Amino acid sequence: MPAKSAKSKRPQHRYVIDVAAPAADKIFDVAAFEKFLHDRIKVQGRTNNLGDSVTITREGDENVIIDASIDFSKRYLKYLTKKFLKKNNLRDWLRVVATSKDTYKLKYFNISNKDEAEESEDEDDEE
């Protein structure tokens, strides 16, 4: 029975964060988000320790792709994405939604004017 090499046991993770909708509306800076991830992702408990184990790339203004050859949590990316949105005061309008096993998408909250109109009518009736 041949011994397995250490390279075959290395996990390969490829996560995609789809930022096309807010980037198209010019409210989301993809380059700043990529730099934020570079600065904040921790490897072995330390930031700025990405090395060859984690690579962050972007495809135009649509996707940010994270390739990791170490154990890497998708939930950690959601946490960092939400932190970036909060830092840039976008958390009230955007949310992070998992669209597949390895993909997150930034979507707008559904805010309809119809609900607001009904609320204002109710307030008028109370007076």
mmCIF file of C-alpha atoms in Angstrom:
data_model
loop_
_atom_site.group_PDB
_atom_site.id
_atom_site.type_symbol
_atom_site.label_atom_id
_atom_site.label_comp_id
_atom_site.label_asym_id
_atom_site.label_seq_id
_atom_site.Cartn_x
_atom_site.Cartn_y
_atom_site.Cartn_z
ATOM 1 C CA MET A 1 0.000 0.000 0.000
ATOM 2 C CA PRO A 2 1.671 3.272 -1.095
ATOM 3 C CA ALA A 3 1.981 6.067 1.435
ATOM 4 C CA LYS A 4 -0.041 9.191 0.716
ATOM 5 C CA SER A 5 1.934 12.348 0.251
ATOM 6 C CA ALA A 6 1.333 15.445 2.363
ATOM 7 C CA LYS A 7 0.261 17.409 -0.709
ATOM 8 C CA SER A 8 -2.737 15.168 -1.347
ATOM 9 C CA LYS A 9 -4.111 15.934 2.121
ATOM 10 C CA ARG A 10 -3.951 19.698 1.683
ATOM 11 C CA PRO A 11 -7.436 21.171 1.419
ATOM 12 C CA GLN A 12 -8.192 23.368 -1.567
ATOM 13 C CA HIS A 13 -10.893 25.956 -1.026
ATOM 14 C CA ARG A 14 -12.122 28.413 -3.634
ATOM 15 C CA TYR A 15 -14.662 30.957 -2.439
ATOM 16 C CA VAL A 16 -16.331 33.616 -4.565
ATOM 17 C CA ILE A 17 -17.957 36.815 -3.314
ATOM 18 C CA ASP A 18 -20.228 38.291 -5.992
ATOM 19 C CA VAL A 19 -20.308 42.083 -5.636
ATOM 20 C CA ALA A 20 -21.659 42.913 -9.113
ATOM 21 C CA ALA A 21 -24.912 44.655 -8.115
ATOM 22 C CA PRO A 22 -23.532 47.265 -5.666
ATOM 23 C CA ALA A 23 -20.345 47.731 -7.715
ATOM 24 C CA ALA A 24 -22.426 48.520 -10.820
ATOM 25 C CA ASP A 25 -24.285 51.186 -8.820
ATOM 26 C CA LYS A 26 -20.932 52.701 -7.760
ATOM 27 C CA ILE A 27 -21.642 52.410 -4.019
ATOM 28 C CA PHE A 28 -19.181 49.561 -3.412
ATOM 29 C CA ASP A 29 -15.423 49.907 -3.992
ATOM 30 C CA VAL A 30 -14.139 46.476 -5.028
ATOM 31 C CA ALA A 31 -10.464 47.452 -4.824
ATOM 32 C CA ALA A 32 -10.908 48.716 -1.255
ATOM 33 C CA PHE A 33 -12.733 45.493 -0.341
ATOM 34 C CA GLU A 34 -9.913 43.384 -1.775
ATOM 35 C CA LYS A 35 -7.337 45.397 0.204
ATOM 36 C CA PHE A 36 -9.499 45.072 3.346
ATOM 37 C CA LEU A 37 -9.472 41.284 2.965
ATOM 38 C CA HIS A 38 -5.689 41.298 2.394
ATOM 39 C CA ASP A 39 -5.191 43.310 5.567
ATOM 40 C CA ARG A 40 -7.687 41.482 7.790
ATOM 41 C CA ILE A 41 -7.531 37.772 6.941
ATOM 42 C CA LYS A 42 -5.677 35.913 9.659
ATOM 43 C CA VAL A 43 -3.512 32.870 8.991
ATOM 44 C CA GLN A 44 -2.238 31.024 12.069
ATOM 45 C CA GLY A 45 -3.633 33.769 14.280
ATOM 46 C CA ARG A 46 -1.773 36.654 12.632
ATOM 47 C CA THR A 47 -2.769 39.213 10.012
ATOM 48 C CA ASN A 48 -0.480 39.963 7.047
ATOM 49 C CA ASN A 49 0.567 36.312 7.082
ATOM 50 C CA LEU A 50 -1.138 35.146 3.866
ATOM 51 C CA GLY A 51 1.950 33.899 2.059
ATOM 52 C CA ASP A 52 1.185 31.286 -0.583
ATOM 53 C CA SER A 53 -1.578 29.679 1.475
ATOM 54 C CA VAL A 54 -4.270 32.284 0.673
ATOM 55 C CA THR A 55 -4.594 34.292 -2.532
ATOM 56 C CA ILE A 56 -7.146 37.021 -3.170
ATOM 57 C CA THR A 57 -7.968 38.088 -6.715
ATOM 58 C CA ARG A 58 -10.790 39.933 -8.406
ATOM 59 C CA GLU A 59 -12.486 39.566 -11.755
ATOM 60 C CA GLY A 60 -13.199 43.109 -12.847
ATOM 61 C CA ASP A 61 -15.817 44.727 -10.645
ATOM 62 C CA GLU A 62 -17.941 41.599 -10.339
ATOM 63 C CA ASN A 63 -16.252 38.946 -8.200
ATOM 64 C CA VAL A 64 -13.634 38.659 -5.475
ATOM 65 C CA ILE A 65 -12.091 35.185 -5.423
ATOM 66 C CA ILE A 66 -10.315 33.702 -2.417
ATOM 67 C CA ASP A 67 -8.202 30.581 -2.984
ATOM 68 C CA ALA A 68 -6.918 28.869 0.150
ATOM 69 C CA SER A 69 -4.671 25.839 0.437
ATOM 70 C CA ILE A 70 -5.226 25.670 4.210
ATOM 71 C CA ASP A 71 -8.324 25.045 6.291
ATOM 72 C CA PHE A 72 -10.412 28.135 5.673
ATOM 73 C CA SER A 73 -13.945 28.921 6.766
ATOM 74 C CA LYS A 74 -16.533 30.367 4.419
ATOM 75 C CA ARG A 75 -18.249 31.843 7.484
ATOM 76 C CA TYR A 76 -15.081 33.853 8.208
ATOM 77 C CA LEU A 77 -15.442 35.540 4.814
ATOM 78 C CA LYS A 78 -19.037 36.444 5.621
ATOM 79 C CA TYR A 79 -17.890 37.935 8.917
ATOM 80 C CA LEU A 80 -15.210 40.041 7.220
ATOM 81 C CA THR A 81 -17.584 41.133 4.453
ATOM 82 C CA LYS A 82 -20.159 42.299 6.996
ATOM 83 C CA LYS A 83 -17.414 44.116 8.896
ATOM 84 C CA PHE A 84 -16.394 45.934 5.699
ATOM 85 C CA LEU A 85 -20.013 46.891 4.982
ATOM 86 C CA LYS A 86 -20.421 48.280 8.506
ATOM 87 C CA LYS A 87 -17.170 50.242 8.237
ATOM 88 C CA ASN A 88 -18.403 51.883 5.022
ATOM 89 C CA ASN A 89 -21.966 52.478 6.290
ATOM 90 C CA LEU A 90 -23.447 50.088 3.720
ATOM 91 C CA ARG A 91 -24.782 47.540 6.199
ATOM 92 C CA ASP A 92 -28.241 49.184 6.196
ATOM 93 C CA TRP A 93 -28.696 48.606 2.455
ATOM 94 C CA LEU A 94 -26.751 45.448 1.643
ATOM 95 C CA ARG A 95 -26.781 41.916 2.981
ATOM 96 C CA VAL A 96 -24.540 38.901 2.424
ATOM 97 C CA VAL A 97 -26.391 35.844 1.087
ATOM 98 C CA ALA A 98 -25.025 32.377 0.333
ATOM 99 C CA THR A 99 -26.062 31.426 -3.209
ATOM 100 C CA SER A 100 -24.168 28.122 -3.393
ATOM 101 C CA LYS A 101 -21.781 25.996 -1.362
ATOM 102 C CA ASP A 102 -18.803 28.230 -2.120
ATOM 103 C CA THR A 103 -20.358 31.554 -3.158
ATOM 104 C CA TYR A 104 -21.652 34.623 -1.351
ATOM 105 C CA LYS A 105 -23.562 37.418 -3.050
ATOM 106 C CA LEU A 106 -24.173 40.967 -1.908
ATOM 107 C CA LYS A 107 -27.851 41.800 -2.318
ATOM 108 C CA TYR A 108 -29.939 44.850 -1.572
ATOM 109 C CA PHE A 109 -32.592 44.646 1.109
ATOM 110 C CA ASN A 110 -36.078 44.667 -0.419
ATOM 111 C CA ILE A 111 -37.531 48.006 0.602
ATOM 112 C CA SER A 112 -40.829 48.756 -1.043
ATOM 113 C CA ASN A 113 -42.455 52.165 -1.164
ATOM 114 C CA LYS A 114 -45.854 50.514 -0.878
ATOM 115 C CA ASP A 115 -45.186 49.537 2.754
ATOM 116 C CA GLU A 116 -44.020 53.047 3.586
ATOM 117 C CA ALA A 117 -47.165 54.528 2.007
ATOM 118 C CA GLU A 118 -49.365 52.241 4.109
ATOM 119 C CA GLU A 119 -47.502 53.203 7.277
ATOM 120 C CA SER A 120 -47.926 56.908 6.589
ATOM 121 C CA GLU A 121 -51.676 56.400 5.997
ATOM 122 C CA ASP A 122 -51.963 54.578 9.325
ATOM 123 C CA GLU A 123 -50.209 57.442 11.100
ATOM 124 C CA ASP A 124 -52.660 59.934 9.513
ATOM 125 C CA ASP A 125 -55.644 57.877 10.745
ATOM 126 C CA GLU A 126 -54.346 57.893 14.335
ATOM 127 C CA GLU A 127 -54.217 61.688 14.505
#
